[in-house]
Amino acid sequence: MDRLDNTVRPYAWGSTTAIPHLLGVEPTGEPQAEMWMGAHPGAPSRTGRGTLVEVIDADPKGELGAGAVAKFGPQLPFLLKILAAGAPLSLQVHPNLEQAREGYADEERRGIPIDAPHRNYKDANHKPEMICALTEFDGLCGFRDPVRAADLLEGLGVDSLKPYVDVLHAHPEDAALREVLTAILTADPEEMAHTVAETAAACTRLGGDYAPYAVLAHHFPGDRGVIAGMLLNHVRLQPGEALFLGAGIPHAYISGLGVEIMATSDNVLRCGLTPKHIDVPELLRVVRFEAGDPGVLRPEASPDGEEVYETPIDEFRLSRYVLPEGTSAHDLTLDTPQILLCTAGSVRAGDHELAPGRSVFVPAGEKAEVSGAGTVFRATVIV
């Protein structure tokens, strides 16, 4: 197996302390948002044999296994991250596979440069993802029941929100959510900025259920995403709990440290909390206007000690082992590729000692044993 040397991305919303604290190093004072583990061409992990992209390209079946190559092609189909949100991320959705293929083909036909700021589809893949909390983790996920959303908005006492309240009370669920989100995204910018300012003041004054939206408004004053965010469920994950975010589910991370895993894709359609491009027609094509519980996941334990986060997709499978002091080694050998990530304590993986934040890549079929006292996450695929 290969020890991984991973890139930390300095996005502006990143915490300045969370990843350095996990790694046991001094903060630089700069934001450190995501540490990438995998073979994404934007920042592939480095090994003693070259980048993980180069290692896999040299022998796809040997590194990934014949089953994974047959199902997903000659590339690692997931990207594993440590994500540290010090400020809210953009409110966003991801397309399903068919939508991604159609959108990518359409933008290619129209000759939109791949790096153009108004380009929606960087590739033809979908981007299901999951976040597993390492600390208390706040986010927004999926639509609230329209009546509950109406009550939340009405409680602010902001007159310009009343039309949204009336629609949410009067229409069927999907039509109400679609009409209100469309109205928010297409409202006059100056009028919306005024509404957001009034909303922010009310949220700050009221606190409680309104506190997360005061945070959004603090970081994004005047942004329509503050109002759009109030249509969504607020979720506070405890360490070890997770959220799965499938296609079309609007979401935003607010704060916290977690392990994130996703299909390898850069396709994001934004709804707000961002200065970046918002393509309203394409966004409305992709969003699933369905209210429901956000579905907090807790791992399901197996007899061998593996705790699995069950999801409905095959591009990734995330689990963890919490190893008490004195336990015998666990055999993790699989015929699929794996990344093993330590997040607490000290774990031995093969010949490698892993401290928190350190990881290894295990080629398909290579013997993999872990021991020690700590927590190790295991990322692989289902074939």
Short mmCIF file of C-alpha atoms in Angstrom, two decimals:
data_model
loop_
_atom_site.label_atom_id
_atom_site.label_comp_id
_atom_site.label_asym_id
_atom_site.label_seq_id
_atom_site.Cartn_x
_atom_site.Cartn_y
_atom_site.Cartn_z
CA MET A 1 0.00 0.00 0.00
CA ASP A 2 1.05 3.61 -0.59
CA ARG A 3 1.22 6.40 1.96
CA LEU A 4 -0.57 9.44 0.54
CA ASP A 5 0.72 13.00 0.50
CA ASN A 6 -2.40 15.12 0.07
CA THR A 7 -3.15 18.67 -1.04
CA VAL A 8 -5.06 21.08 1.21
CA ARG A 9 -7.26 23.50 -0.72
CA PRO A 10 -7.30 27.09 0.67
CA TYR A 11 -10.88 28.08 -0.21
CA ALA A 12 -12.02 31.27 1.51
CA TRP A 13 -14.73 29.53 3.57
CA GLY A 14 -12.24 27.14 5.18
CA SER A 15 -11.41 27.09 8.88
CA THR A 16 -7.96 28.42 9.74
CA THR A 17 -7.51 25.95 12.62
CA ALA A 18 -9.54 22.72 12.23
CA ILE A 19 -7.34 20.82 9.74
CA PRO A 20 -4.05 21.96 11.34
CA HIS A 21 -5.40 20.85 14.73
CA LEU A 22 -6.32 17.43 13.31
CA LEU A 23 -2.87 17.06 11.73
CA GLY A 24 -1.07 18.30 14.84
CA VAL A 25 0.64 21.20 13.04
CA GLU A 26 0.70 24.95 13.58
CA PRO A 27 -1.96 26.96 11.72
CA THR A 28 -0.65 29.24 9.00
CA GLY A 29 -3.35 31.85 9.53
CA GLU A 30 -4.75 31.10 6.08
CA PRO A 31 -8.03 29.19 5.50
CA GLN A 32 -7.59 25.45 5.02
CA ALA A 33 -10.88 24.16 3.63
CA GLU A 34 -10.44 20.67 2.17
CA MET A 35 -7.77 17.99 2.12
CA TRP A 36 -8.21 15.82 -1.00
CA MET A 37 -7.42 12.11 -1.06
CA GLY A 38 -7.74 10.37 -4.41
CA ALA A 39 -7.00 10.71 -8.09
CA HIS A 40 -8.93 13.84 -9.01
CA PRO A 41 -6.86 15.59 -11.71
CA GLY A 42 -7.28 18.92 -9.91
CA ALA A 43 -5.16 17.81 -6.95
CA PRO A 44 -4.22 14.11 -7.06
CA SER A 45 -2.64 12.51 -4.01
CA ARG A 46 1.09 11.87 -4.29
CA THR A 47 2.77 8.55 -3.56
CA GLY A 48 6.31 7.17 -3.71
CA ARG A 49 5.43 5.88 -7.19
CA GLY A 50 4.16 9.20 -8.56
CA THR A 51 0.73 10.82 -8.33
CA LEU A 52 -2.19 8.48 -7.78
CA VAL A 53 -3.37 9.36 -11.30
CA GLU A 54 -0.03 8.18 -12.72
CA VAL A 55 -0.07 5.03 -10.58
CA ILE A 56 -3.56 4.05 -11.74
CA ASP A 57 -2.95 4.98 -15.39
CA ALA A 58 0.09 2.68 -15.45
CA ASP A 59 -1.95 -0.39 -14.43
CA PRO A 60 -5.69 0.26 -14.01
CA LYS A 61 -6.73 -3.37 -13.46
CA GLY A 62 -3.84 -4.05 -11.12
CA GLU A 63 -4.57 -1.01 -8.95
CA LEU A 64 -8.38 -0.89 -9.14
CA GLY A 65 -9.31 -4.51 -9.83
CA ALA A 66 -11.02 -5.92 -12.90
CA GLY A 67 -14.50 -5.48 -11.41
CA ALA A 68 -14.09 -1.78 -10.67
CA VAL A 69 -12.59 -1.09 -14.11
CA ALA A 70 -15.43 -2.95 -15.83
CA LYS A 71 -18.05 -0.97 -13.89
CA PHE A 72 -16.53 2.51 -13.63
CA GLY A 73 -13.74 2.63 -16.20
CA PRO A 74 -9.97 2.99 -15.58
CA GLN A 75 -10.21 5.67 -12.89
CA LEU A 76 -10.88 5.85 -9.16
CA PRO A 77 -14.59 6.70 -9.04
CA PHE A 78 -14.58 8.53 -5.69
CA LEU A 79 -12.83 11.43 -4.00
CA LEU A 80 -12.32 11.39 -0.23
CA LYS A 81 -11.85 14.65 1.68
CA ILE A 82 -11.47 16.13 5.09
CA LEU A 83 -13.68 19.23 4.99
CA ALA A 84 -13.37 22.10 7.47
CA ALA A 85 -16.05 24.77 7.15
CA GLY A 86 -15.25 27.97 9.01
CA ALA A 87 -17.94 29.86 7.08
CA PRO A 88 -20.98 28.72 5.06
CA LEU A 89 -20.50 27.10 1.67
CA SER A 90 -22.75 28.01 -1.26
CA LEU A 91 -26.33 26.75 -1.34
CA GLN A 92 -26.22 24.18 -4.14
CA VAL A 93 -27.55 21.07 -5.87
CA HIS A 94 -25.95 18.38 -8.03
CA PRO A 95 -27.40 16.77 -11.18
CA ASN A 96 -28.23 13.11 -11.67
CA LEU A 97 -26.23 11.12 -14.20
CA GLU A 98 -28.61 11.70 -17.11
CA GLN A 99 -28.82 15.44 -16.42
CA ALA A 100 -25.04 15.69 -16.17
CA ARG A 101 -24.53 13.93 -19.49
CA GLU A 102 -27.14 16.08 -21.20
CA GLY A 103 -25.84 19.31 -19.68
CA TYR A 104 -22.21 18.55 -20.46
CA ALA A 105 -23.01 17.59 -24.07
CA ASP A 106 -25.10 20.74 -24.53
CA GLU A 107 -22.39 23.08 -23.23
CA GLU A 108 -19.79 21.28 -25.35
CA ARG A 109 -21.97 21.77 -28.45
CA ARG A 110 -22.34 25.46 -27.63
CA GLY A 111 -18.59 25.83 -27.28
CA ILE A 112 -18.60 27.14 -23.72
CA PRO A 113 -15.01 26.95 -22.42
CA ILE A 114 -14.58 24.41 -19.62
CA ASP A 115 -13.19 27.12 -17.32
CA ALA A 116 -15.82 29.76 -18.18
CA PRO A 117 -17.40 31.24 -15.03
CA HIS A 118 -20.91 30.64 -16.42
CA ARG A 119 -20.25 26.98 -17.27
CA ASN A 120 -22.38 24.57 -15.20
CA TYR A 121 -21.04 21.16 -16.25
CA LYS A 122 -17.32 20.49 -15.99
CA ASP A 123 -17.78 16.78 -16.75
CA ALA A 124 -20.47 14.24 -17.66
CA ASN A 125 -20.73 12.61 -14.24
CA HIS A 126 -23.13 12.90 -11.33
CA LYS A 127 -21.96 13.95 -7.87
CA PRO A 128 -23.68 12.13 -5.03
CA GLU A 129 -21.86 12.88 -1.79
CA MET A 130 -21.87 12.20 1.94
CA ILE A 131 -20.51 14.13 4.90
CA CYS A 132 -19.67 12.37 8.18
CA ALA A 133 -19.14 14.65 11.16
CA LEU A 134 -15.90 14.57 13.14
CA THR A 135 -17.07 17.50 15.27
CA GLU A 136 -20.51 18.99 15.72
CA PHE A 137 -21.46 19.93 12.16
CA ASP A 138 -24.17 22.36 11.00
CA GLY A 139 -25.81 22.32 7.60
CA LEU A 140 -28.96 22.72 5.53
CA CYS A 141 -30.35 19.71 3.69
CA GLY A 142 -33.54 19.18 1.68
CA PHE A 143 -36.81 21.09 1.75
CA ARG A 144 -38.87 21.60 4.87
CA ASP A 145 -42.56 20.85 4.79
CA PRO A 146 -44.04 23.98 3.12
CA VAL A 147 -46.30 24.72 6.09
CA ARG A 148 -43.32 24.59 8.47
CA ALA A 149 -41.33 26.82 6.11
CA ALA A 150 -44.26 29.25 5.98
CA ASP A 151 -44.47 29.36 9.77
CA LEU A 152 -40.72 30.07 10.01
CA LEU A 153 -40.95 32.93 7.52
CA GLU A 154 -44.13 34.34 9.05
CA GLY A 155 -42.54 34.39 12.50
CA LEU A 156 -40.01 36.96 11.32
CA GLY A 157 -42.66 39.66 10.90
CA VAL A 158 -41.14 40.88 7.61
CA ASP A 159 -43.90 42.21 5.35
CA SER A 160 -42.09 41.47 2.07
CA LEU A 161 -42.02 37.76 2.95
CA LYS A 162 -45.84 37.53 3.17
CA PRO A 163 -46.36 36.58 -0.53
CA TYR A 164 -44.05 33.58 -0.02
CA VAL A 165 -45.95 32.61 3.13
CA ASP A 166 -49.27 32.74 1.28
CA VAL A 167 -48.01 30.55 -1.57
CA LEU A 168 -46.53 27.98 0.82
CA HIS A 169 -49.89 27.71 2.59
CA ALA A 170 -52.04 27.67 -0.53
CA HIS A 171 -50.42 25.30 -3.04
CA PRO A 172 -49.53 21.60 -3.18
CA GLU A 173 -46.06 20.79 -1.87
CA ASP A 174 -44.04 20.58 -5.09
CA ALA A 175 -45.79 23.54 -6.75
CA ALA A 176 -45.44 25.71 -3.63
CA LEU A 177 -41.73 25.04 -3.21
CA ARG A 178 -41.04 25.55 -6.92
CA GLU A 179 -42.99 28.81 -7.08
CA VAL A 180 -41.38 30.31 -3.99
CA LEU A 181 -37.81 29.30 -4.87
CA THR A 182 -38.32 30.69 -8.39
CA ALA A 183 -39.66 33.95 -6.98
CA ILE A 184 -36.69 34.29 -4.62
CA LEU A 185 -34.15 33.63 -7.39
CA THR A 186 -35.77 36.02 -9.88
CA ALA A 187 -36.68 38.88 -7.53
CA ASP A 188 -35.35 42.39 -8.11
CA PRO A 189 -31.85 42.47 -6.55
CA GLU A 190 -32.36 45.74 -4.67
CA GLU A 191 -35.71 44.65 -3.25
CA MET A 192 -34.27 41.28 -2.27
CA ALA A 193 -31.28 42.89 -0.56
CA HIS A 194 -33.69 45.01 1.51
CA THR A 195 -35.74 41.91 2.42
CA VAL A 196 -32.60 40.03 3.42
CA ALA A 197 -31.46 42.95 5.61
CA GLU A 198 -34.80 42.98 7.45
CA THR A 199 -34.71 39.18 7.73
CA ALA A 200 -31.17 39.22 9.10
CA ALA A 201 -32.08 41.76 11.79
CA ALA A 202 -35.10 39.67 12.82
CA CYS A 203 -33.09 36.42 12.87
CA THR A 204 -30.43 38.03 15.06
CA ARG A 205 -33.06 39.39 17.44
CA LEU A 206 -35.07 36.15 17.69
CA GLY A 207 -32.24 33.59 17.83
CA GLY A 208 -33.24 29.96 18.44
CA ASP A 209 -34.40 28.34 15.19
CA TYR A 210 -33.44 31.55 13.38
CA ALA A 211 -29.82 31.59 14.56
CA PRO A 212 -28.38 29.60 11.59
CA TYR A 213 -29.86 32.10 9.15
CA ALA A 214 -28.36 35.02 11.07
CA VAL A 215 -25.00 33.30 10.48
CA LEU A 216 -25.72 33.06 6.75
CA ALA A 217 -26.69 36.72 6.58
CA HIS A 218 -23.56 37.75 8.50
CA HIS A 219 -21.34 36.08 5.92
CA PHE A 220 -23.49 36.94 2.87
CA PRO A 221 -25.28 40.25 3.55
CA GLY A 222 -28.07 40.88 1.07
CA ASP A 223 -27.74 37.43 -0.54
CA ARG A 224 -31.02 35.80 -1.64
CA GLY A 225 -29.63 32.48 -0.46
CA VAL A 226 -30.46 33.56 3.11
CA ILE A 227 -34.19 33.48 2.24
CA ALA A 228 -33.88 30.37 0.06
CA GLY A 229 -32.07 28.65 2.92
CA MET A 230 -35.10 29.10 5.16
CA LEU A 231 -37.01 26.70 2.91
CA LEU A 232 -34.55 23.95 3.93
CA ASN A 233 -34.14 21.73 6.98
CA HIS A 234 -31.47 22.84 9.44
CA VAL A 235 -29.41 19.83 10.58
CA ARG A 236 -26.87 19.60 13.41
CA LEU A 237 -24.83 16.41 13.16
CA GLN A 238 -23.08 14.95 16.16
CA PRO A 239 -19.68 13.27 15.67
CA GLY A 240 -20.13 9.99 13.82
CA GLU A 241 -23.45 11.02 12.21
CA ALA A 242 -23.68 11.60 8.47
CA LEU A 243 -25.81 13.04 5.67
CA PHE A 244 -26.15 11.55 2.19
CA LEU A 245 -26.85 14.15 -0.49
CA GLY A 246 -28.32 12.66 -3.64
CA ALA A 247 -29.08 14.35 -6.95
CA GLY A 248 -31.37 17.38 -6.85
CA ILE A 249 -31.27 17.86 -3.06
CA PRO A 250 -30.50 21.49 -2.16
CA HIS A 251 -27.95 21.78 0.62
CA ALA A 252 -25.29 23.93 2.23
CA TYR A 253 -22.68 23.29 4.90
CA ILE A 254 -22.47 25.99 7.58
CA SER A 255 -19.72 24.98 10.00
CA GLY A 256 -17.78 22.00 11.33
CA LEU A 257 -15.17 19.37 10.50
CA GLY A 258 -16.05 16.17 8.67
CA VAL A 259 -15.01 13.37 6.35
CA GLU A 260 -16.62 13.87 2.93
CA ILE A 261 -16.81 11.39 0.10
CA MET A 262 -18.26 11.89 -3.37
CA ALA A 263 -18.30 10.61 -6.89
CA THR A 264 -15.48 12.23 -8.85
CA SER A 265 -17.20 15.24 -10.43
CA ASP A 266 -17.16 19.05 -10.31
CA ASN A 267 -20.79 19.59 -11.34
CA VAL A 268 -22.45 22.16 -9.06
CA LEU A 269 -25.53 24.31 -9.64
CA ARG A 270 -25.75 27.15 -7.13
CA CYS A 271 -28.84 28.73 -5.54
CA GLY A 272 -27.22 31.42 -3.41
CA LEU A 273 -24.68 32.28 -0.68
CA THR A 274 -22.15 32.90 -3.41
CA PRO A 275 -20.89 35.61 -5.78
CA LYS A 276 -20.61 32.93 -8.48
CA HIS A 277 -22.90 32.34 -11.46
CA ILE A 278 -26.47 31.18 -10.80
CA ASP A 279 -28.23 29.62 -13.80
CA VAL A 280 -31.86 29.78 -12.65
CA PRO A 281 -33.51 27.78 -15.51
CA GLU A 282 -30.95 24.96 -15.26
CA LEU A 283 -31.13 24.95 -11.49
CA LEU A 284 -34.92 24.60 -11.58
CA ARG A 285 -34.55 21.70 -14.03
CA VAL A 286 -32.32 19.83 -11.59
CA VAL A 287 -33.86 20.57 -8.17
CA ARG A 288 -36.17 17.94 -6.69
CA PHE A 289 -39.07 19.83 -5.11
CA GLU A 290 -39.83 17.25 -2.44
CA ALA A 291 -40.08 17.99 1.26
CA GLY A 292 -38.93 15.48 3.82
CA ASP A 293 -36.71 14.55 6.72
CA PRO A 294 -33.01 15.08 5.87
CA GLY A 295 -32.27 11.49 6.90
CA VAL A 296 -29.38 11.58 9.38
CA LEU A 297 -27.31 8.42 8.95
CA ARG A 298 -25.76 6.45 11.76
CA PRO A 299 -23.34 3.63 10.98
CA GLU A 300 -24.54 0.04 11.06
CA ALA A 301 -22.11 -2.24 12.88
CA SER A 302 -21.11 -5.66 11.52
CA PRO A 303 -19.73 -8.56 13.60
CA ASP A 304 -16.13 -7.82 12.55
CA GLY A 305 -16.30 -4.28 13.94
CA GLU A 306 -16.85 -2.44 10.65
CA GLU A 307 -19.42 0.37 10.92
CA VAL A 308 -20.96 1.04 7.51
CA TYR A 309 -22.74 4.19 6.29
CA GLU A 310 -25.31 2.73 3.89
CA THR A 311 -26.02 4.71 0.70
CA PRO A 312 -27.92 3.89 -2.51
CA ILE A 313 -24.99 4.33 -4.92
CA ASP A 314 -21.98 2.23 -5.93
CA GLU A 315 -19.26 4.81 -6.70
CA PHE A 316 -18.32 4.87 -3.03
CA ARG A 317 -18.79 2.95 0.18
CA LEU A 318 -17.72 4.60 3.44
CA SER A 319 -17.22 2.81 6.75
CA ARG A 320 -15.14 3.18 9.88
CA TYR A 321 -13.41 1.07 12.50
CA VAL A 322 -13.16 2.35 16.07
CA LEU A 323 -10.25 0.33 17.47
CA PRO A 324 -9.95 0.05 21.26
CA GLU A 325 -6.54 -0.44 22.86
CA GLY A 326 -5.42 -4.07 22.74
CA THR A 327 -7.70 -5.32 19.96
CA SER A 328 -6.27 -7.76 17.43
CA ALA A 329 -5.56 -6.73 13.85
CA HIS A 330 -8.48 -6.43 11.43
CA ASP A 331 -8.08 -7.88 7.94
CA LEU A 332 -9.44 -5.31 5.48
CA THR A 333 -8.29 -7.01 2.26
CA LEU A 334 -10.69 -6.45 -0.65
CA ASP A 335 -10.73 -7.00 -4.41
CA THR A 336 -11.55 -3.29 -4.84
CA PRO A 337 -9.34 -0.21 -4.28
CA GLN A 338 -9.34 1.40 -0.85
CA ILE A 339 -8.24 4.56 0.90
CA LEU A 340 -7.74 4.24 4.65
CA LEU A 341 -7.80 7.46 6.69
CA CYS A 342 -6.98 7.81 10.38
CA THR A 343 -9.00 10.48 12.21
CA ALA A 344 -8.13 9.76 15.85
CA GLY A 345 -5.50 7.95 17.90
CA SER A 346 -2.73 5.97 16.22
CA VAL A 347 -3.43 3.24 13.68
CA ARG A 348 -1.06 0.87 11.92
CA ALA A 349 -2.02 0.02 8.33
CA GLY A 350 0.35 -2.55 6.88
CA ASP A 351 3.83 -1.09 7.37
CA HIS A 352 2.54 2.46 7.85
CA GLU A 353 1.87 4.23 11.15
CA LEU A 354 -1.04 6.61 10.68
CA ALA A 355 -1.63 9.61 12.93
CA PRO A 356 -4.83 11.69 12.58
CA GLY A 357 -5.25 13.09 9.08
CA ARG A 358 -2.83 10.57 7.48
CA SER A 359 -3.95 8.08 4.85
CA VAL A 360 -2.89 5.25 2.55
CA PHE A 361 -4.06 3.87 -0.80
CA VAL A 362 -4.52 0.09 -0.92
CA PRO A 363 -4.59 -1.46 -4.42
CA ALA A 364 -7.26 -4.07 -5.15
CA GLY A 365 -6.36 -7.47 -3.76
CA GLU A 366 -3.43 -6.25 -1.67
CA LYS A 367 -3.40 -7.55 1.90
CA ALA A 368 -4.51 -4.85 4.29
CA GLU A 369 -4.48 -5.16 8.07
CA VAL A 370 -5.16 -2.40 10.58
CA SER A 371 -4.39 -2.39 14.29
CA GLY A 372 -3.74 0.06 17.07
CA ALA A 373 -6.00 2.32 19.13
CA GLY A 374 -7.90 4.89 17.14
CA THR A 375 -10.43 5.50 14.39
CA VAL A 376 -9.87 4.66 10.73
CA PHE A 377 -12.26 5.42 7.87
CA ARG A 378 -12.33 3.07 4.90
CA ALA A 379 -13.39 4.28 1.44
CA THR A 380 -13.96 1.84 -1.40
CA VAL A 381 -16.45 1.03 -4.18
CA ILE A 382 -19.20 -1.53 -4.73
CA VAL A 383 -18.87 -3.81 -7.77
#
